[in-house]
PDB file of C-alpha atoms in Angstrom:
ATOM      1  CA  UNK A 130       0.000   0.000   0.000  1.00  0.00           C
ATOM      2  CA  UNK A 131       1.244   3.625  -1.007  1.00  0.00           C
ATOM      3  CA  UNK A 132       1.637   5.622   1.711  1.00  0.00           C
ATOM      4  CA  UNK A 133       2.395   9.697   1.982  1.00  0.00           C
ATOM      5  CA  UNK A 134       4.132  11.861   3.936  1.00  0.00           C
ATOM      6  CA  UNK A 135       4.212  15.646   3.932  1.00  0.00           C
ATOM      7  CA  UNK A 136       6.987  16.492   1.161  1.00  0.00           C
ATOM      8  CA  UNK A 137       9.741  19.547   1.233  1.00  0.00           C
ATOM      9  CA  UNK A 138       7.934  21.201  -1.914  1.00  0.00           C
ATOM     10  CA  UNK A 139       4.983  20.871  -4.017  1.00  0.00           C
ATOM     11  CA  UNK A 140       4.243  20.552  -7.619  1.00  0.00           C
ATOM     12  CA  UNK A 141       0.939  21.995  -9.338  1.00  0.00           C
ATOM     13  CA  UNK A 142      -2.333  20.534  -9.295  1.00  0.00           C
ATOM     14  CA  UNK A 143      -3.286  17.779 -11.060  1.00  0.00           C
ATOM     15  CA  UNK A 144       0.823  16.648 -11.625  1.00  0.00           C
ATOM     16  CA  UNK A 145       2.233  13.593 -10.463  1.00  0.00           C
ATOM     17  CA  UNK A 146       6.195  12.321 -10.953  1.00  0.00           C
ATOM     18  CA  UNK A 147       7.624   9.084 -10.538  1.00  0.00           C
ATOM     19  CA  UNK A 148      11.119   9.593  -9.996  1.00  0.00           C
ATOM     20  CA  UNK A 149      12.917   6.415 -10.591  1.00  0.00           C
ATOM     21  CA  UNK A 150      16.531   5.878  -8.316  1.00  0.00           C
ATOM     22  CA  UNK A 151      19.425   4.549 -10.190  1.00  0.00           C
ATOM     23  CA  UNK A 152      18.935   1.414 -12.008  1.00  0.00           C
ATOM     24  CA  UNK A 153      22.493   0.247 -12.641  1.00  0.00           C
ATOM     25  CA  UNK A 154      21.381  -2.801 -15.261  1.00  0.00           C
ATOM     26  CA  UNK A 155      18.321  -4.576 -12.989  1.00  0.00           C
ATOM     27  CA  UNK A 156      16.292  -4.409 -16.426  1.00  0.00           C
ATOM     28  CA  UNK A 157      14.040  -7.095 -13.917  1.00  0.00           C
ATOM     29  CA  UNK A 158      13.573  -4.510 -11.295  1.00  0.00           C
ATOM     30  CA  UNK A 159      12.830  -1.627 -13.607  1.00  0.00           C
ATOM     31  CA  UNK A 160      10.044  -3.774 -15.094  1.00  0.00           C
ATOM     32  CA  UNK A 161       8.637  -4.472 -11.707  1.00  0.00           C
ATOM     33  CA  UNK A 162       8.606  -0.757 -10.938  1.00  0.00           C
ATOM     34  CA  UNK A 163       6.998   0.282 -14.269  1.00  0.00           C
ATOM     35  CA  UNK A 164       4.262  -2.503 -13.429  1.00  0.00           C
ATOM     36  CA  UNK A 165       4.050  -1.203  -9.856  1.00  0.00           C
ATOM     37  CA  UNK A 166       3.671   2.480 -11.004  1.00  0.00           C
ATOM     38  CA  UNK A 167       1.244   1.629 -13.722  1.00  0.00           C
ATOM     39  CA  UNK A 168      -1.043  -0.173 -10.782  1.00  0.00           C
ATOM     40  CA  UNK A 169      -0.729   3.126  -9.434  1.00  0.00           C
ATOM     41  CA  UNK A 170      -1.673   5.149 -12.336  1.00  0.00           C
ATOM     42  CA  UNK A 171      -4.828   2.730 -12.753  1.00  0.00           C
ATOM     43  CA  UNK A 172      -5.538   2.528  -9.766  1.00  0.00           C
ATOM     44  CA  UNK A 173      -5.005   6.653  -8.641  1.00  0.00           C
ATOM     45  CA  UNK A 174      -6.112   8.219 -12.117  1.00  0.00           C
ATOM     46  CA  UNK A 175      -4.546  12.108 -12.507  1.00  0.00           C
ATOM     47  CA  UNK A 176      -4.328  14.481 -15.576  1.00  0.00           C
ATOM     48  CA  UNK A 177      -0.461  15.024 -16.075  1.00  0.00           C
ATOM     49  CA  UNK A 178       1.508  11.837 -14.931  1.00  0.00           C
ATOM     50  CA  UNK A 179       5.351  11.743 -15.522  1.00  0.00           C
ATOM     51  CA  UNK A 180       8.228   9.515 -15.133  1.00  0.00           C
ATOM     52  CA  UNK A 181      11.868  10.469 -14.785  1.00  0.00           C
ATOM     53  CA  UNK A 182      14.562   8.318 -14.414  1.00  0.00           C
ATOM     54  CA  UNK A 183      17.676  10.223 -12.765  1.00  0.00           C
ATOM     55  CA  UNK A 184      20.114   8.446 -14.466  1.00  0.00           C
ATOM     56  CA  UNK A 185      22.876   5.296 -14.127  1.00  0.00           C
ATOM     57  CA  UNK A 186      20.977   3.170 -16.472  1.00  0.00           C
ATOM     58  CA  UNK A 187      24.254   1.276 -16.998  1.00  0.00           C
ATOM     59  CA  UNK A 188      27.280  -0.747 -15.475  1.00  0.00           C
ATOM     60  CA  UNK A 189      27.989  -2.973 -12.513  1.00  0.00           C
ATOM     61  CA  UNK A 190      24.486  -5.245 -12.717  1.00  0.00           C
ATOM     62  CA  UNK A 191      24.036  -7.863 -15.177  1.00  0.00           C
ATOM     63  CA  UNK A 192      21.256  -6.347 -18.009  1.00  0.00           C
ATOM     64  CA  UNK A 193      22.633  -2.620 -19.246  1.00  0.00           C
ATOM     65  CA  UNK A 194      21.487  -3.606 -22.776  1.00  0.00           C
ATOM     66  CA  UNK A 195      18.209  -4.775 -21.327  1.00  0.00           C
ATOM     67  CA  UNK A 196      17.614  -1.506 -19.291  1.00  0.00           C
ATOM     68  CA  UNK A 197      18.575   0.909 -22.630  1.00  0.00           C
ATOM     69  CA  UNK A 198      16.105  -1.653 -24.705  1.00  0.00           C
ATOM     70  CA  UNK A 199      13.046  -1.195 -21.957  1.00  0.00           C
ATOM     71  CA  UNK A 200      13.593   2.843 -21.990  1.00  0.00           C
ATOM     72  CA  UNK A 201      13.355   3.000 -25.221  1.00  0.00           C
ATOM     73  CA  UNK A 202      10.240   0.965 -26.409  1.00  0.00           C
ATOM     74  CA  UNK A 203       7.787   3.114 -27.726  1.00  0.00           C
ATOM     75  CA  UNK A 204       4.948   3.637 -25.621  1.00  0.00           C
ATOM     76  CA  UNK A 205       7.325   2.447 -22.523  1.00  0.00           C
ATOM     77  CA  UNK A 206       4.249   3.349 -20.224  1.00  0.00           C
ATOM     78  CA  UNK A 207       1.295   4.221 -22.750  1.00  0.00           C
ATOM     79  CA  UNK A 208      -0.639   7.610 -21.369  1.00  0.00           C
ATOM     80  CA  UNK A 209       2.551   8.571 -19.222  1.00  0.00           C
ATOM     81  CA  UNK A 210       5.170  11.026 -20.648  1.00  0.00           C
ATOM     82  CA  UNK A 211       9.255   9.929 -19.500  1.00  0.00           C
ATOM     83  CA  UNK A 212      12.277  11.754 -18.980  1.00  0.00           C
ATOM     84  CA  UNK A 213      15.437  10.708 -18.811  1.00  0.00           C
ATOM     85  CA  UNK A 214      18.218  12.229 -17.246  1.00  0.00           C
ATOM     86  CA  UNK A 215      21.877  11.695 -17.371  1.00  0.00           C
ATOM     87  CA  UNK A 216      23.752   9.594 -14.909  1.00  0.00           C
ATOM     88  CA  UNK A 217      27.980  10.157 -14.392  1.00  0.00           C
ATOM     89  CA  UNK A 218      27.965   6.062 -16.052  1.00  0.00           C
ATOM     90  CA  UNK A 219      25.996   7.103 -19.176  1.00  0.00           C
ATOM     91  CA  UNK A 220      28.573  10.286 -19.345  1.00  0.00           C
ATOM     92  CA  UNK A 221      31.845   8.006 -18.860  1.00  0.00           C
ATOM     93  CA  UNK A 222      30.006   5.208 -21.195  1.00  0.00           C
ATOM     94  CA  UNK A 223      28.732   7.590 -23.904  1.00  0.00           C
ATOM     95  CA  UNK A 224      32.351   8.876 -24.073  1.00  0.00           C
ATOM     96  CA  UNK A 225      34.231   5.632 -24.053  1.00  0.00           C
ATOM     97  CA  UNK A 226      32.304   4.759 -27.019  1.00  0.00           C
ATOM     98  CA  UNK A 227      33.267   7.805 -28.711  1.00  0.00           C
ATOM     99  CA  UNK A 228      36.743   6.891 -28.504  1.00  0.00           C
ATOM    100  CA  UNK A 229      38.398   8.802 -25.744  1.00  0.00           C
ATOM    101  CA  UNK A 230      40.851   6.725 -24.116  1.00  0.00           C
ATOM    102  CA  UNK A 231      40.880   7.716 -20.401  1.00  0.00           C
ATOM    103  CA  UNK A 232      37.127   7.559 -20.741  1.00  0.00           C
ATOM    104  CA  UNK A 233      37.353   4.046 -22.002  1.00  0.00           C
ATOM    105  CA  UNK A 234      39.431   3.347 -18.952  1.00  0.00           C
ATOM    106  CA  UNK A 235      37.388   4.793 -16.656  1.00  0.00           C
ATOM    107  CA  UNK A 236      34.645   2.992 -17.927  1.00  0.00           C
ATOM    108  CA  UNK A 237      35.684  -0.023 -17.324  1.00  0.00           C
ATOM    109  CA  UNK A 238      36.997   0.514 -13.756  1.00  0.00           C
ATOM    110  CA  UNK A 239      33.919   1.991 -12.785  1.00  0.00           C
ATOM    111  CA  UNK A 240      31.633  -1.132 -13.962  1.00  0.00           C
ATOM    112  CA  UNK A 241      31.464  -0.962 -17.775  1.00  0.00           C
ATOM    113  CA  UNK A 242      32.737  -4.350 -18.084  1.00  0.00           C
ATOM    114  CA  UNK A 243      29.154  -6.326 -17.226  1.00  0.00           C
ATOM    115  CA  UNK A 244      27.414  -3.948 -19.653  1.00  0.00           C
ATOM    116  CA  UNK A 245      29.983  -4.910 -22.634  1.00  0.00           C
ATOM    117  CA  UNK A 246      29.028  -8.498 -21.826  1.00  0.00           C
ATOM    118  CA  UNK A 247      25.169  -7.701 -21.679  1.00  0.00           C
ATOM    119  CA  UNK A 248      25.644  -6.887 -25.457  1.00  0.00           C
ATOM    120  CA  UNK A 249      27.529 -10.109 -26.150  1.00  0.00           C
ATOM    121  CA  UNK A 250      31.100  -8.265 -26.193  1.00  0.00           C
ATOM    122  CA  UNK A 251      34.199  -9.704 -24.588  1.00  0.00           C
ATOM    123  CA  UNK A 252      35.556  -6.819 -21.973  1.00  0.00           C
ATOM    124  CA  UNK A 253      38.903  -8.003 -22.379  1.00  0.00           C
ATOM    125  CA  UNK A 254      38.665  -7.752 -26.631  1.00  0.00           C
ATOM    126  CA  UNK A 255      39.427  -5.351 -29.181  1.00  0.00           C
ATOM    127  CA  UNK A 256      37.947  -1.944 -28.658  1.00  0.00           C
ATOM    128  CA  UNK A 257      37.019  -1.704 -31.868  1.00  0.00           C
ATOM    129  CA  UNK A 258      34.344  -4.456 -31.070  1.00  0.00           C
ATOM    130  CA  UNK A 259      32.517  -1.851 -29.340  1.00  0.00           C
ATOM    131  CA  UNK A 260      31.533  -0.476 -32.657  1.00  0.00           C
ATOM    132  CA  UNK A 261      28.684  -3.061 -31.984  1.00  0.00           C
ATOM    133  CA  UNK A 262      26.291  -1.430 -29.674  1.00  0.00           C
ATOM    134  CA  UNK A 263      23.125  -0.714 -31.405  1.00  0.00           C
ATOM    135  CA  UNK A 264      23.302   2.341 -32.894  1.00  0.00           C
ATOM    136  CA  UNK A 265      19.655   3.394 -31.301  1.00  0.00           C
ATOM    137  CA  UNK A 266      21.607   2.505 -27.370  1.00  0.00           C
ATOM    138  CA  UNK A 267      24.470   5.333 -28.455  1.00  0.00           C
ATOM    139  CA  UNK A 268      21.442   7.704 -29.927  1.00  0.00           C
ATOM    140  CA  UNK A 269      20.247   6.998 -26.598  1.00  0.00           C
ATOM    141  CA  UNK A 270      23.481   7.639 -24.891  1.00  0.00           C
ATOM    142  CA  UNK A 271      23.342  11.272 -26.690  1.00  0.00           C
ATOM    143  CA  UNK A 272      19.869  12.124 -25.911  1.00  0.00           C
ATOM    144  CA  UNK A 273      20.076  12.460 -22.227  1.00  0.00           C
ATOM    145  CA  UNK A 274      19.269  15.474 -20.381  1.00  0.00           C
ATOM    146  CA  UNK A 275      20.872  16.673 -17.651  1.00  0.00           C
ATOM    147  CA  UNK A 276      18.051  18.163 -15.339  1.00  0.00           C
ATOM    148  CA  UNK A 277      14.186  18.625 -15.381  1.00  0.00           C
ATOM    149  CA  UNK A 278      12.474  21.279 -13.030  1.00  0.00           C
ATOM    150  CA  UNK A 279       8.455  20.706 -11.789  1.00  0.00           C
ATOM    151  CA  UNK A 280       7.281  22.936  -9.418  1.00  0.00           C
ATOM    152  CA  UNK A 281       9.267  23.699  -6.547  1.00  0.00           C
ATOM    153  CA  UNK A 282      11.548  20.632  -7.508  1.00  0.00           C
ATOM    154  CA  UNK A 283      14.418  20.335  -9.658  1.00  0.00           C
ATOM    155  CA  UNK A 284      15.487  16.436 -10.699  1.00  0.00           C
ATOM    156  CA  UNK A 285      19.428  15.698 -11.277  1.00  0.00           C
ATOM    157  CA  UNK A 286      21.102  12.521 -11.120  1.00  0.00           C
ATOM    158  CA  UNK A 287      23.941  13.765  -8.284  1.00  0.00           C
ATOM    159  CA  UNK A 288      23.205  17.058  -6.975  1.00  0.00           C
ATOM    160  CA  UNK A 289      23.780  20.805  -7.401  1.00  0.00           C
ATOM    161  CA  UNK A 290      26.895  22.710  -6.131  1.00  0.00           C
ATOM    162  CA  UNK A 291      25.250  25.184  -2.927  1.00  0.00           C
ATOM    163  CA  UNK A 292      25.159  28.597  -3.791  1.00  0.00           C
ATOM    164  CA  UNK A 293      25.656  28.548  -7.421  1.00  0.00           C
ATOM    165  CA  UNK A 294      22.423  29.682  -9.218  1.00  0.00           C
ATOM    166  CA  UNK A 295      20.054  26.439 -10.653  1.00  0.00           C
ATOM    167  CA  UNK A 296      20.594  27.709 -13.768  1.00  0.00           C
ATOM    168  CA  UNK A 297      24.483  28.245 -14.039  1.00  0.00           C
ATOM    169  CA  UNK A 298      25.587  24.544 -12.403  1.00  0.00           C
ATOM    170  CA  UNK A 299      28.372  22.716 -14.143  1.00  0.00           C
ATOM    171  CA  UNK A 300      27.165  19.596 -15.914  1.00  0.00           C
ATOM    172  CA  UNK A 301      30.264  17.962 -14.152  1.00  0.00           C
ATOM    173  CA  UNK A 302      28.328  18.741 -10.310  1.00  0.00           C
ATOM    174  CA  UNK A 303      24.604  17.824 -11.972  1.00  0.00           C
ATOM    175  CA  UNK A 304      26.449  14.166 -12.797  1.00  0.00           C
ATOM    176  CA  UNK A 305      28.881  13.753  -9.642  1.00  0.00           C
ATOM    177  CA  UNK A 306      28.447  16.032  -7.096  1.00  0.00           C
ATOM    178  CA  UNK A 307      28.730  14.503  -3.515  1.00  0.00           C
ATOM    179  CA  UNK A 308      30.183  17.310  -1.415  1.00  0.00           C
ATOM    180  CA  UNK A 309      29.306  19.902  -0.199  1.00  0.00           C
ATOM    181  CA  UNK A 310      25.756  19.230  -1.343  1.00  0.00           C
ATOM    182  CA  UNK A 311      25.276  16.204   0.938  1.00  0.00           C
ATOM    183  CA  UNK A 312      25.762  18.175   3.665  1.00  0.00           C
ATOM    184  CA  UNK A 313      24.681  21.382   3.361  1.00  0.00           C
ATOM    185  CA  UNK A 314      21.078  22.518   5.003  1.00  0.00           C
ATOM    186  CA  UNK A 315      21.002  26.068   3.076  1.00  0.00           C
ATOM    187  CA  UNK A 316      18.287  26.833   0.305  1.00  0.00           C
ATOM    188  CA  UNK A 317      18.955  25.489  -3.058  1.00  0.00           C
ATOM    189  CA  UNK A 318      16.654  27.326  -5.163  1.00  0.00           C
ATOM    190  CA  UNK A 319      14.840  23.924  -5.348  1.00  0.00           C
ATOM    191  CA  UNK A 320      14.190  20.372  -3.683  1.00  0.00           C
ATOM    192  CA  UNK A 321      16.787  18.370  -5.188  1.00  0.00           C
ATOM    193  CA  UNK A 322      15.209  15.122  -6.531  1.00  0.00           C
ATOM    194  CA  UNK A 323      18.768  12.930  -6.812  1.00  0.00           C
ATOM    195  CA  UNK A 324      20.779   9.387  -6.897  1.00  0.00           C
ATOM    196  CA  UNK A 325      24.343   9.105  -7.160  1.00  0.00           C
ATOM    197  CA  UNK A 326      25.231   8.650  -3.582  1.00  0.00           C
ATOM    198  CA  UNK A 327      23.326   4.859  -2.523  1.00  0.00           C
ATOM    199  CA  UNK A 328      21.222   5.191   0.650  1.00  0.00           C
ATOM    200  CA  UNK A 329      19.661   1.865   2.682  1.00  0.00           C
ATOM    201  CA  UNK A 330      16.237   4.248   2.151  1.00  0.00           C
ATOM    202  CA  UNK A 331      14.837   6.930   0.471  1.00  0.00           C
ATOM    203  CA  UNK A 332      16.075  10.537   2.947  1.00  0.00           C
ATOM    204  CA  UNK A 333      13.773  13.170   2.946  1.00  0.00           C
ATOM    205  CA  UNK A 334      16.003  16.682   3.992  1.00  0.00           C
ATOM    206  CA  UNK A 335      14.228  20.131   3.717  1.00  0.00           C
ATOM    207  CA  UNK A 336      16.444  20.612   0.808  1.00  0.00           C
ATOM    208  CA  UNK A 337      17.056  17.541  -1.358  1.00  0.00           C
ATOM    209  CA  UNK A 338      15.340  13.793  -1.520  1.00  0.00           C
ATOM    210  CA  UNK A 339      17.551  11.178  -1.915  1.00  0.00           C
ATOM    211  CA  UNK A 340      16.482   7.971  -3.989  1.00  0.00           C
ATOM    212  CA  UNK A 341      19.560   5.661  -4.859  1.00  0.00           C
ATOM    213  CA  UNK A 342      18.833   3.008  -2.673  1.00  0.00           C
ATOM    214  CA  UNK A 343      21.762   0.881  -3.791  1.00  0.00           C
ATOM    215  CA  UNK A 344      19.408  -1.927  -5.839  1.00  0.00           C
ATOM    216  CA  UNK A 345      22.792  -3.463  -7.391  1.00  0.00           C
ATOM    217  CA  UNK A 346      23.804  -3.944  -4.003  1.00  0.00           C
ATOM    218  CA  UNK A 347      20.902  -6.050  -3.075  1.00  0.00           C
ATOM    219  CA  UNK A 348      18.814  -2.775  -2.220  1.00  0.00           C
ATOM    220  CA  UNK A 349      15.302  -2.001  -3.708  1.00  0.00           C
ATOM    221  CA  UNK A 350      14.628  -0.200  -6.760  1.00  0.00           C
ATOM    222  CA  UNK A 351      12.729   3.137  -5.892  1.00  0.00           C
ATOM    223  CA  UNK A 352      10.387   5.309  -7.100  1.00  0.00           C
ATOM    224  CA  UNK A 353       9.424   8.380  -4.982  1.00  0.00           C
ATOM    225  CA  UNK A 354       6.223   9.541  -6.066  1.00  0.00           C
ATOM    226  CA  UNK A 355       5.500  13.336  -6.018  1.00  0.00           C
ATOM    227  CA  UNK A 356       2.045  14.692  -5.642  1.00  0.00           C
ATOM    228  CA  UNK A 357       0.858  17.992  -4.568  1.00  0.00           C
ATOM    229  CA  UNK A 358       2.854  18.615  -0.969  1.00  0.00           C
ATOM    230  CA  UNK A 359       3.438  15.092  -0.405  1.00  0.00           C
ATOM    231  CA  UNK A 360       5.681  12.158  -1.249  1.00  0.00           C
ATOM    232  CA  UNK A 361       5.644   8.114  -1.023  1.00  0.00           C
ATOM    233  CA  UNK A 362       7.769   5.410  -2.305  1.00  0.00           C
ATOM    234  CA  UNK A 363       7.067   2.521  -4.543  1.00  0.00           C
ATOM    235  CA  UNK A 364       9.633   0.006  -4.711  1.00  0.00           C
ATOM    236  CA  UNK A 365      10.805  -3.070  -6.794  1.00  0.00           C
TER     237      UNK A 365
END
């Protein structure tokens, strides 16, 4: 059963976001959510319904190609608009496959080794093997946006940098900010709706919501769900 909970900000009347946590390759877990926020839909009819996914679609669990494949099937949700944001492991992935070297490192340090072998690809083989990703996963890849603002909330994969104006944040803090935003209790211009840094449950601060609850770690897969002045949590 959905439950709710007064929430640091509010979006408009008749709105409602699903903001999905970092996903990380569970393609299994992301279907359960979609099915579990679809229920909801059904179940809790509302005019303007969206879903955004904050990003880290990809690396360390075993289905990356299955997660890119879900998000992009038309109609991924039919009557529900999605956005996708940017994680930091879409950034690192999308420019490993463009061919910069220390990205391509990076990548595979930092858990771009299961996705290659979700596609079929040996890790360990030629890099120009890579030049077999669909073509629609890199499109993908390049489509990504880094924010998307709703009412008194703005939705980033990592965070914001305090004191820097919403609109003038480096893409490099939207995708890997930890401090000082973690720890800082001053007004952001906005309720930060944000992964990046796993929590063992969704944290509710005056300033910020935190949703990465480490599901590639053996955590759930959550979806806060944004409604007026309150919040609740669907998980998978």
């Amino acid at each position: 059963m959905l439950s709710f909970q007064d929430a640091p900000a509010a979006l408009p009347p008749d709105q409602r976001i699903y903001a999905i946590g970092d996903i990380h390759g569970c393609a299994d877990r992301l279907a359960a959510l979609h099915a579990a926020i679809a229920d909801d839909l059904a179940r809790r009819p509302i005019a303007h319904p969206l879903v955004v996914h904050i990003g880290d679609y990809v690396d360390r669990g075993a289905d990356s190609a299955g997660v890119i494949a879900r998000l992009l099937r038309p109609g991924l949700l039919p009557g529900i608009p999605v956005v996708n944001l940017m994680g930091n492991h879409e950034h690192t992935m999308r420019e490993a496959l463009r061919g910069e070297r220390a990205a391509a490192t990076d990548w595979l340090f930092a858990g771009g080794r299961p996705t290659l072998e979700s596609y079929g690809l040996d890790p360990d083989g030629p890099r120009a093997a890579w030049d077999a990703i669909p073509s629609a996963h890199r499109d993908f890849l390049d489509g990504l946006t880094l924010s998307h603002r709703a009412g008194g909330y703005l939705f980033v994969h990592a965070g914001v940098r305090p004191g820097v104006a919403l609109d003038a944040q480096l893409p490099e803090d939207l995708l890997r900010i930890r401090q000082p935003f973690l720890y800082t209790a001053q007004d952001l211009g906005a309720v930060v709706v944000h992964g990046h840094t796993p929590v063992k449950a969704p944290q509710i601060h005056p300033n910020r919501i935190a949703i990465d609850t480490g599901a590639v770690f053996g955590g759930p897969l959550t979806a806060a769900v944004l409604e007026g002045a309150l919040v609740g949590f669907l998980y998978a």
